CSV table of C-alpha atoms in Angstrom, one decimal:
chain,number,residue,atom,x,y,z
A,1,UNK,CA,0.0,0.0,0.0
A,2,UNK,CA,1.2,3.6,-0.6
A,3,UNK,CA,0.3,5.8,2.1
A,4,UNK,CA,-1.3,9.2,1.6
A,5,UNK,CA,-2.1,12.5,3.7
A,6,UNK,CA,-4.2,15.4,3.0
A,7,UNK,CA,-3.0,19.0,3.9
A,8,UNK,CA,-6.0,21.1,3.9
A,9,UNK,CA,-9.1,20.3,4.8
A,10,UNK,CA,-11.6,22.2,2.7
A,11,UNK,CA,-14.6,21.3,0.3
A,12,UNK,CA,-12.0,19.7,-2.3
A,13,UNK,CA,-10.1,17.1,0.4
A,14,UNK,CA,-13.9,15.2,0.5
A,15,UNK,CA,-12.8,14.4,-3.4
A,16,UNK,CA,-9.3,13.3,-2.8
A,17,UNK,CA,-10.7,11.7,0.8
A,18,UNK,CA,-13.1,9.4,-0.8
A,19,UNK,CA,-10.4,8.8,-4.0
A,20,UNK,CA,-7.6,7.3,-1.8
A,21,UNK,CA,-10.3,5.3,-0.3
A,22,UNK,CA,-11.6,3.6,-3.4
A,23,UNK,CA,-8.2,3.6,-5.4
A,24,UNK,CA,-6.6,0.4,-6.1
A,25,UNK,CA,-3.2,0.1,-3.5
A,26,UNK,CA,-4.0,3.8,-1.6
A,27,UNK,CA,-4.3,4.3,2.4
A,28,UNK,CA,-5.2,7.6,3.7
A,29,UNK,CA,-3.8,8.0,7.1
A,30,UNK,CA,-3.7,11.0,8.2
A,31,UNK,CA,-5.1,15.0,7.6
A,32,UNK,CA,-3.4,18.3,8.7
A,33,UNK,CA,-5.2,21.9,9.0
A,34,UNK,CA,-4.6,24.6,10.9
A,35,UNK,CA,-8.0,24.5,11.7
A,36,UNK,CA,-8.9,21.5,14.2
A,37,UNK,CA,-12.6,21.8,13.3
A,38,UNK,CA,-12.2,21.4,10.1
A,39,UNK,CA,-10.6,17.8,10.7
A,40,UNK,CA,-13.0,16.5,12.8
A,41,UNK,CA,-15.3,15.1,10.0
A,42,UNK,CA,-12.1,13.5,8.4
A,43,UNK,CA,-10.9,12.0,11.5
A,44,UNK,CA,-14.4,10.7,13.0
A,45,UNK,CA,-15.0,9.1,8.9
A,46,UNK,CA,-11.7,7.4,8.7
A,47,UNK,CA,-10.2,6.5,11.9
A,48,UNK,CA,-7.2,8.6,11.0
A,49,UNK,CA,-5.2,10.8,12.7
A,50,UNK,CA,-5.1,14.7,12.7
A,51,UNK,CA,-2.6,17.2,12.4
A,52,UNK,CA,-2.7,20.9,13.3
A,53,UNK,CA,1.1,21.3,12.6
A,54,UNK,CA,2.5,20.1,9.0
A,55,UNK,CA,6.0,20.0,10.4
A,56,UNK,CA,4.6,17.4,12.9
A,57,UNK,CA,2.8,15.4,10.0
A,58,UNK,CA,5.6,15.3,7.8
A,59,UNK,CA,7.5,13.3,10.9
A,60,UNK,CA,5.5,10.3,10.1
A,61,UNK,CA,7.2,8.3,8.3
A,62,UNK,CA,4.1,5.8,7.5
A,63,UNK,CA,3.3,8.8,5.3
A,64,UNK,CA,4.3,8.5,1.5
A,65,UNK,CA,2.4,11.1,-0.5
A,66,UNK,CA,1.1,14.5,0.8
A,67,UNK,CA,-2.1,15.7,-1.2
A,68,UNK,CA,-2.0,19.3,-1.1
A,69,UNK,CA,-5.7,20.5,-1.0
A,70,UNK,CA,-5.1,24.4,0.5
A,71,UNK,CA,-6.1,27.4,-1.0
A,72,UNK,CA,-3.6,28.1,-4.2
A,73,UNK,CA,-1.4,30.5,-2.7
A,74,UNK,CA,-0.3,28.2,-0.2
A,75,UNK,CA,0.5,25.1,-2.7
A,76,UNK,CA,4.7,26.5,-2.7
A,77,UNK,CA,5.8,27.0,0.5
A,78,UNK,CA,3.4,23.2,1.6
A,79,UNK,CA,5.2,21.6,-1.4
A,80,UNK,CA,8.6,22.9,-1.1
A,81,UNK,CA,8.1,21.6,2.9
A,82,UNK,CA,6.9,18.0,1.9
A,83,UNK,CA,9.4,17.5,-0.6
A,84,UNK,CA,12.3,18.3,1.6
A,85,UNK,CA,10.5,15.7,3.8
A,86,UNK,CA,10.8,13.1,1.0
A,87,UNK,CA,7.3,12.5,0.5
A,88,UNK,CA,6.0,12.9,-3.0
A,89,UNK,CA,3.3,15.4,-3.9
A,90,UNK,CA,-0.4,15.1,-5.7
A,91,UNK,CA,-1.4,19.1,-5.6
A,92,UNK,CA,-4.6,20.6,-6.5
A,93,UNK,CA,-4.9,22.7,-9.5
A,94,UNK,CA,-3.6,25.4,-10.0
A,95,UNK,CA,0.0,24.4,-9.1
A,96,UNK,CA,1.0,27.8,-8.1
A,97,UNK,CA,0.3,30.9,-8.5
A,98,UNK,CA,3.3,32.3,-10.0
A,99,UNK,CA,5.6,30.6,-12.3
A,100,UNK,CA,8.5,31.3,-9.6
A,101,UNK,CA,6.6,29.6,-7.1
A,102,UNK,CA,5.7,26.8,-9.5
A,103,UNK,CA,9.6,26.4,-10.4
A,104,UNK,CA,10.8,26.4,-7.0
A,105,UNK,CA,8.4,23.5,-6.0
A,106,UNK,CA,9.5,21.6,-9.1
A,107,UNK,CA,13.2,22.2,-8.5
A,108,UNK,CA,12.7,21.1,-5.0
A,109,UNK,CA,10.5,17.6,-6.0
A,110,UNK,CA,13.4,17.2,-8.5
A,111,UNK,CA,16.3,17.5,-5.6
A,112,UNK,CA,14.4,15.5,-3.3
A,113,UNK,CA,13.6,12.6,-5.9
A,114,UNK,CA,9.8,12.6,-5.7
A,115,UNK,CA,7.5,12.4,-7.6
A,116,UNK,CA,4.9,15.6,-8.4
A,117,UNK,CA,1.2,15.1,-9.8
A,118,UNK,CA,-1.0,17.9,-10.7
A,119,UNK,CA,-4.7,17.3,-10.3
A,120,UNK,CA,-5.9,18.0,-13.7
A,121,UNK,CA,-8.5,14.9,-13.9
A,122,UNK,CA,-10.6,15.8,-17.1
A,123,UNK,CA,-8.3,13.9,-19.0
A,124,UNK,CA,-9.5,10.8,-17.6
A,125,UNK,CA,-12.8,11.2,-19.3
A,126,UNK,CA,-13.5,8.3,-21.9
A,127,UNK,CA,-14.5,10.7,-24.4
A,128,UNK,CA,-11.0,13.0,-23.5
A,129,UNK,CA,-9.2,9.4,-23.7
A,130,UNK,CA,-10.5,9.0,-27.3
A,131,UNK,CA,-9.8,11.8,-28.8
A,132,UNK,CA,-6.6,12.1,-27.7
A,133,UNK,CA,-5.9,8.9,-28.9
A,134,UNK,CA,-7.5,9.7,-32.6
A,135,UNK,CA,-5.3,12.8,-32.7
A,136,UNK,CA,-2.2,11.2,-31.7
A,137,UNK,CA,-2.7,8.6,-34.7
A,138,UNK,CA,-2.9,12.0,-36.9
A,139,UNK,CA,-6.4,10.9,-37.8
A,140,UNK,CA,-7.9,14.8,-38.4
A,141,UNK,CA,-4.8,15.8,-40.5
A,142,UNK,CA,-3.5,18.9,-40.5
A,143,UNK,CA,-5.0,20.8,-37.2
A,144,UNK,CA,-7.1,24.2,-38.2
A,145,UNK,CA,-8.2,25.6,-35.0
A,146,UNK,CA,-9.2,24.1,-31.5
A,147,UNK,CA,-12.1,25.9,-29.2
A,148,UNK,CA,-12.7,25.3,-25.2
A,149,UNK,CA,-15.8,27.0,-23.7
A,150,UNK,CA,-16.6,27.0,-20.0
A,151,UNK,CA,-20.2,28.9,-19.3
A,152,UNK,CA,-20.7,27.8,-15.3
A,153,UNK,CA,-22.3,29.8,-12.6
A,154,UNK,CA,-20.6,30.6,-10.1
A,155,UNK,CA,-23.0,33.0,-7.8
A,156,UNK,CA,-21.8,35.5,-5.3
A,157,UNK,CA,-22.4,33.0,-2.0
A,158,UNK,CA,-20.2,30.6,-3.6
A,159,UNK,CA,-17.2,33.6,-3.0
A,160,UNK,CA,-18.8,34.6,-0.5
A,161,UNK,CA,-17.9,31.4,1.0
A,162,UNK,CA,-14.3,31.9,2.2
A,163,UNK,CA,-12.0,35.2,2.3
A,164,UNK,CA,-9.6,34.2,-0.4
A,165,UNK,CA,-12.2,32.8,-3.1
A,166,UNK,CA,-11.8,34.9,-5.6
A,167,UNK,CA,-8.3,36.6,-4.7
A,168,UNK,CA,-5.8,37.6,-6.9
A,169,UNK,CA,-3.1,36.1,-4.3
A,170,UNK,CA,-4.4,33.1,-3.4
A,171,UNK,CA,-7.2,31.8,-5.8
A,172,UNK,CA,-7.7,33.9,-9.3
A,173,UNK,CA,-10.6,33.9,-11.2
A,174,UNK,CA,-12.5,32.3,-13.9
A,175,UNK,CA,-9.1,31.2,-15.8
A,176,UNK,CA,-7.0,30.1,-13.0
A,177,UNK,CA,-9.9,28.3,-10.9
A,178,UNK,CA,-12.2,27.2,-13.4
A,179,UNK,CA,-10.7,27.3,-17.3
A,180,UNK,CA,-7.8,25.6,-16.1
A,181,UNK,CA,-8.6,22.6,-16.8
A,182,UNK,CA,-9.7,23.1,-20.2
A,183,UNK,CA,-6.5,25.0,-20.9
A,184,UNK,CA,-4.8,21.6,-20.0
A,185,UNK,CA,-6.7,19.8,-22.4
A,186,UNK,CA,-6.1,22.3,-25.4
A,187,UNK,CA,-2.5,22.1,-24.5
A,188,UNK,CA,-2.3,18.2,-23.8
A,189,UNK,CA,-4.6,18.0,-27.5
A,190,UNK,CA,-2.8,20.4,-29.6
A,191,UNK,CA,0.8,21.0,-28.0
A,192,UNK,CA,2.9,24.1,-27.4
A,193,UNK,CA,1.5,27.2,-27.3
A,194,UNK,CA,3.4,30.4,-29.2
A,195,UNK,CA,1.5,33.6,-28.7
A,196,UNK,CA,-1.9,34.6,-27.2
A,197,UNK,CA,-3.9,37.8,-27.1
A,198,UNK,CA,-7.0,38.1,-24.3
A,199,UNK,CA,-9.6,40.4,-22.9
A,200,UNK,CA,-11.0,40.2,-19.7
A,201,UNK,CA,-13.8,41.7,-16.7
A,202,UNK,CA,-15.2,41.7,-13.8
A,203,UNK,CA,-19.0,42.1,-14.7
A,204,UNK,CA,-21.2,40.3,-11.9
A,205,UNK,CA,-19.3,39.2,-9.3
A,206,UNK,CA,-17.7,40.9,-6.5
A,207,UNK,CA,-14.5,39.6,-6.9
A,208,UNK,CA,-10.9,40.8,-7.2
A,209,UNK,CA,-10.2,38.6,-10.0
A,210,UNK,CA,-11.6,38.4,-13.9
A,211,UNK,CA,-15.8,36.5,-13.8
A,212,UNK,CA,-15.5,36.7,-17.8
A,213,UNK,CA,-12.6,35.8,-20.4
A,214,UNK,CA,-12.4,35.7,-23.9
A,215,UNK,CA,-8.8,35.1,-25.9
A,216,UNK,CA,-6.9,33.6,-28.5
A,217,UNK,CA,-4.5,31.5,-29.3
A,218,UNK,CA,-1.9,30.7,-31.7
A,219,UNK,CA,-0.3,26.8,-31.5
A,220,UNK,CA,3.1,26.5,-32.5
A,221,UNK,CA,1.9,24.3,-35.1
A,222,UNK,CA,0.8,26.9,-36.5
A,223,UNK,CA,-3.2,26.2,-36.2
A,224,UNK,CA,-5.4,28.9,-33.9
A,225,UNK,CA,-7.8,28.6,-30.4
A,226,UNK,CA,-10.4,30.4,-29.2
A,227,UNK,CA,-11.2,30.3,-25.4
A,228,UNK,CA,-14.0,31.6,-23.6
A,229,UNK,CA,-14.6,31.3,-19.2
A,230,UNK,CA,-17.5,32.8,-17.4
A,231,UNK,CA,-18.6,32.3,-14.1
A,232,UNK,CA,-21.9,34.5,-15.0
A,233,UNK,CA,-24.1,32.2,-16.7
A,234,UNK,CA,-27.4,32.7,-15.5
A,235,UNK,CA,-28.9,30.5,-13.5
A,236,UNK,CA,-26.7,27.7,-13.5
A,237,UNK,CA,-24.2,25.7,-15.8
A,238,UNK,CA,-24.8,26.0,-19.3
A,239,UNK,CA,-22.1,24.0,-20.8
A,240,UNK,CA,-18.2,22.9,-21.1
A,241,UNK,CA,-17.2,22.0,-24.9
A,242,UNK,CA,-13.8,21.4,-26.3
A,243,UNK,CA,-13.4,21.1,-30.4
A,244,UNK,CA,-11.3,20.0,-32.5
A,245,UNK,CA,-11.3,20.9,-35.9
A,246,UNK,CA,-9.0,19.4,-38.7
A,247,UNK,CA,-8.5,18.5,-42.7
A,248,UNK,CA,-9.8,15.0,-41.6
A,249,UNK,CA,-12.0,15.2,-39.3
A,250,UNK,CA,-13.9,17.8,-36.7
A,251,UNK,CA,-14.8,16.8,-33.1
A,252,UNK,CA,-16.8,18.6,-30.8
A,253,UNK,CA,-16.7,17.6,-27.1
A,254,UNK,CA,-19.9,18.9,-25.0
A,255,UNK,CA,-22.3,19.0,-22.3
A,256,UNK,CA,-21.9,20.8,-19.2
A,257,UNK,CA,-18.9,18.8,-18.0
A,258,UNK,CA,-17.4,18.5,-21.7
A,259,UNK,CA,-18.0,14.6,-21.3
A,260,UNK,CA,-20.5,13.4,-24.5
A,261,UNK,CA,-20.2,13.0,-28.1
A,262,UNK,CA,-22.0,16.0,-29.8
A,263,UNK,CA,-19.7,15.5,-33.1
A,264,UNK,CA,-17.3,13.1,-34.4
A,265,UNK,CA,-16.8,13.1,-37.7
A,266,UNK,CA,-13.2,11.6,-39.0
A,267,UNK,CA,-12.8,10.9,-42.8
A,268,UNK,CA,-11.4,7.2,-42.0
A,269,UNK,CA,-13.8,6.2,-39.8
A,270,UNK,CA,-16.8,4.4,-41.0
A,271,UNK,CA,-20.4,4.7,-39.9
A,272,UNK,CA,-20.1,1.7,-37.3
A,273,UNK,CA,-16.7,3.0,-35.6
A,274,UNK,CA,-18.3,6.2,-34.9
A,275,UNK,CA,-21.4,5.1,-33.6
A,276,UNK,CA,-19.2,2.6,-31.1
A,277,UNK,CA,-17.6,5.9,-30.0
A,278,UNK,CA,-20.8,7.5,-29.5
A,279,UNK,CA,-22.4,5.0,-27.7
A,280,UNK,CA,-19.8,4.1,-25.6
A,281,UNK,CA,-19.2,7.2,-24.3
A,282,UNK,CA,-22.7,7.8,-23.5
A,283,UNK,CA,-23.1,4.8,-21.9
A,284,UNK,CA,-20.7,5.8,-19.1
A,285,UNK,CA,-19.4,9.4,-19.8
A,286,UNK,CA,-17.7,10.2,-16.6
A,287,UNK,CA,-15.8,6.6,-16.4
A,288,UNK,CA,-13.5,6.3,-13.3
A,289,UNK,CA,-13.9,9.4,-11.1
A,290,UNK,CA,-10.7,11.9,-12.6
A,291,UNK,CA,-9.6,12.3,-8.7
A,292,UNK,CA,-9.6,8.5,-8.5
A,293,UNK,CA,-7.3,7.9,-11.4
A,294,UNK,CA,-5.2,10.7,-10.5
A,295,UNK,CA,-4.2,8.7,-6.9
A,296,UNK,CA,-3.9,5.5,-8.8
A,297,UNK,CA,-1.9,7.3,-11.0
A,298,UNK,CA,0.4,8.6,-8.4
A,299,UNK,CA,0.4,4.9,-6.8
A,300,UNK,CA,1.7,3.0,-10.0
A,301,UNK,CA,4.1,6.1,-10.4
A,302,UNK,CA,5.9,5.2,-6.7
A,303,UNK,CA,6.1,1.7,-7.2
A,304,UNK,CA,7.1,1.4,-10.8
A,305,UNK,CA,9.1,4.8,-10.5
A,306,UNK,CA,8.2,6.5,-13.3
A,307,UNK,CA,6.8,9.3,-13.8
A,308,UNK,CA,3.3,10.8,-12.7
A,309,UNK,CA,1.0,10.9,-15.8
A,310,UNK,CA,0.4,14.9,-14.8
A,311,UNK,CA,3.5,15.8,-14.4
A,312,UNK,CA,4.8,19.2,-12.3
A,313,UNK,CA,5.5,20.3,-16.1
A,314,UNK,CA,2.5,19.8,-16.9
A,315,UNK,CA,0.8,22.3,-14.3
A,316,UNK,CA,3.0,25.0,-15.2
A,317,UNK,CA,2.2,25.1,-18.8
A,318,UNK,CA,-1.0,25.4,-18.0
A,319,UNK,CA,-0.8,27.9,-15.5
A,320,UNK,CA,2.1,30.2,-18.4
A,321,UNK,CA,-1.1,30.0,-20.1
A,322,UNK,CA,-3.4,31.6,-17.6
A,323,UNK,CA,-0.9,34.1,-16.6
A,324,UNK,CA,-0.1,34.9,-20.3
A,325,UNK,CA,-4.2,35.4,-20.9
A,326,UNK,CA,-3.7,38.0,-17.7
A,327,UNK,CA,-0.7,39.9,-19.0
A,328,UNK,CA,-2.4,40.5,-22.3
A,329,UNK,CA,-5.6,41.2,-20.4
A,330,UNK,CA,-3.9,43.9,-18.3
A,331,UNK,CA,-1.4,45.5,-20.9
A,332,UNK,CA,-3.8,45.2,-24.1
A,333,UNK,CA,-1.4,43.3,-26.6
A,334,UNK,CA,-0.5,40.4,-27.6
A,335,UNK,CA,2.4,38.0,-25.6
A,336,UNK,CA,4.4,35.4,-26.6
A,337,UNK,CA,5.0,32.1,-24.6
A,338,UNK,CA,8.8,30.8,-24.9
């Protein structure tokens, strides 16, 4: 068994809680917060033990990977901690908040020789699983543009719910709390990214951070992205869609977790291959929960020792992303990505 602890013990912990619990060769042992209150339910549901000091958790040796579930702006200094402790790392999105930040935790998991996972679980959706595979095997040719769309509701009680929600310090807005993940999967689906041009506001919510975005993108293969993020959707979640569009073949990705078919089209696929796609997908669109497969992920990475499948190199592109969408928000021009 790999042994696991949880630092933070907010709404998202319940996720990776009940993920070490149902994945294949994980133990959850142990949760640390500064707040003993906020343990309590963790403690009482697991029979584990609680820690209001991480130095003091990260003295039990039974402990093998630290799940960093704080808000954002703490994921650094927590990381930089556990890896000079030798434990190995599963960190909720964002990874940082500053490439500096995000650098110095890598740097440090790379010294320490452990391993660094970045919670970016979309891509374990069947239909994500798929398409990736189809556009690995070149099957939509030559790549024309790519689109993500996120139009969720994200009301003012929901920010209302904690000090830094919302925070340009330790959460960010619709791009760096929300988008993110579909910024992983236009990178992880069309590669590198070279320049990007965005606008942004703050239209509904009271909020430090952006509730609406809108940019661009240029690939370095040369083919273009559009991405759109609003928390402003009236009244609830509309929908999440990523498409892909090709000289082969266009795919559009939809629903309101971007999970079902709503086109596949690929010139050498016949009628029955796509139907199979189709229906498989609908049959079970979420598959394995994302949180789930990211702890098993991390569990076949420790014992095989190999690398996590979201790597720390993974997060930060996708965060150089977010923070190149800001820079060209706030300065009004476009800004390359080396």
């Amino acid at each position: 068994m790999v042994n696991f602890a949880i630092v933070g013990c907010g709404h998202i912990a319940k996720k990776h809680a009940e993920a070490i619990q149902k994945a294949n060769g994980a133990d959850l042992l142990a949760v640390c917060d500064t707040d003993p209150s906020k343990m309590r339910e963790f403690i009482d549901l697991y029979n584990i033990e609680g820690y209001v000091n991480l130095e003091d958790l990260l003295k039990n040796n039974e402990v093998d990977v630290v799940n960093i579930c704080t808000p954002s702006g703490f994921h650094a200094s927590i990381a930089v901690s556990v890896a000079e402790a030798k434990k190995h790392i599963v960190v909720e999105k964002p990874i940082a908040m500053t490439l500096e930040d995000t650098d110095l935790m890598i740097d440090a998991c790379r010294k320490n020789n452990v391993k660094l996972s970045v919670v970016h679980p979309n891509r374990f959706r069947p239909v994500m699983i798929k398409l990736k595979e189809t556009m690995d095997k070149q099957e939509l040719g030559k790549l024309s543009h790519a689109n993500a769309t996120v139009r969720w509701n994200r009301n003012q009680e929901y920010y209302d719910q904690a000090g830094w929600r919302g925070t340009k310090e330790y959460d960010g807005g619709v791009l760096m709390n929300q988008a993110i993940h579909n910024l992983d999967l236009i990178l992880w689906l069309m590669g590198d990214v070279e320049e990007v041009y965005s606008m942004e506001a703050t239209r509904l919510r009271n909020i430090e951070s952006e509730d609406v975005s809108t940019g661009v993108i240029r690939f370095k293969n040369g083919a273009l992205g559009v991405i759109e993020a609003a928390t402003t959707i009236y009244p609830n979640n509309l929908e999440e869609t990523i498409s892909v569009f090709g000289e082969t073949g266009s795919v559009k990705i939809g629903g309101k977790t971007a999970s079902l078919v709503e086109h596949w089209n690929v010139e050498n696929m016949n009628d029955e291959e796509t139907i199979d796609i189709i229906e498989t997908v609908k049959a079970d669109p979420i598959g394995k929960p994302g949180h789930e497969c990211i702890i098993e992920d991390m569990v076949e990475a420790v014992t095989e020792d190999r690398e996590p499948i979201v790597t720390g190199l993974d997060g930060r592109k996708a965060l150089e992303l977010v923070l190149a969408f800001y820079e060209s928000a706030k300065t009004n021009r476009p800004i390359k990505i080396n």
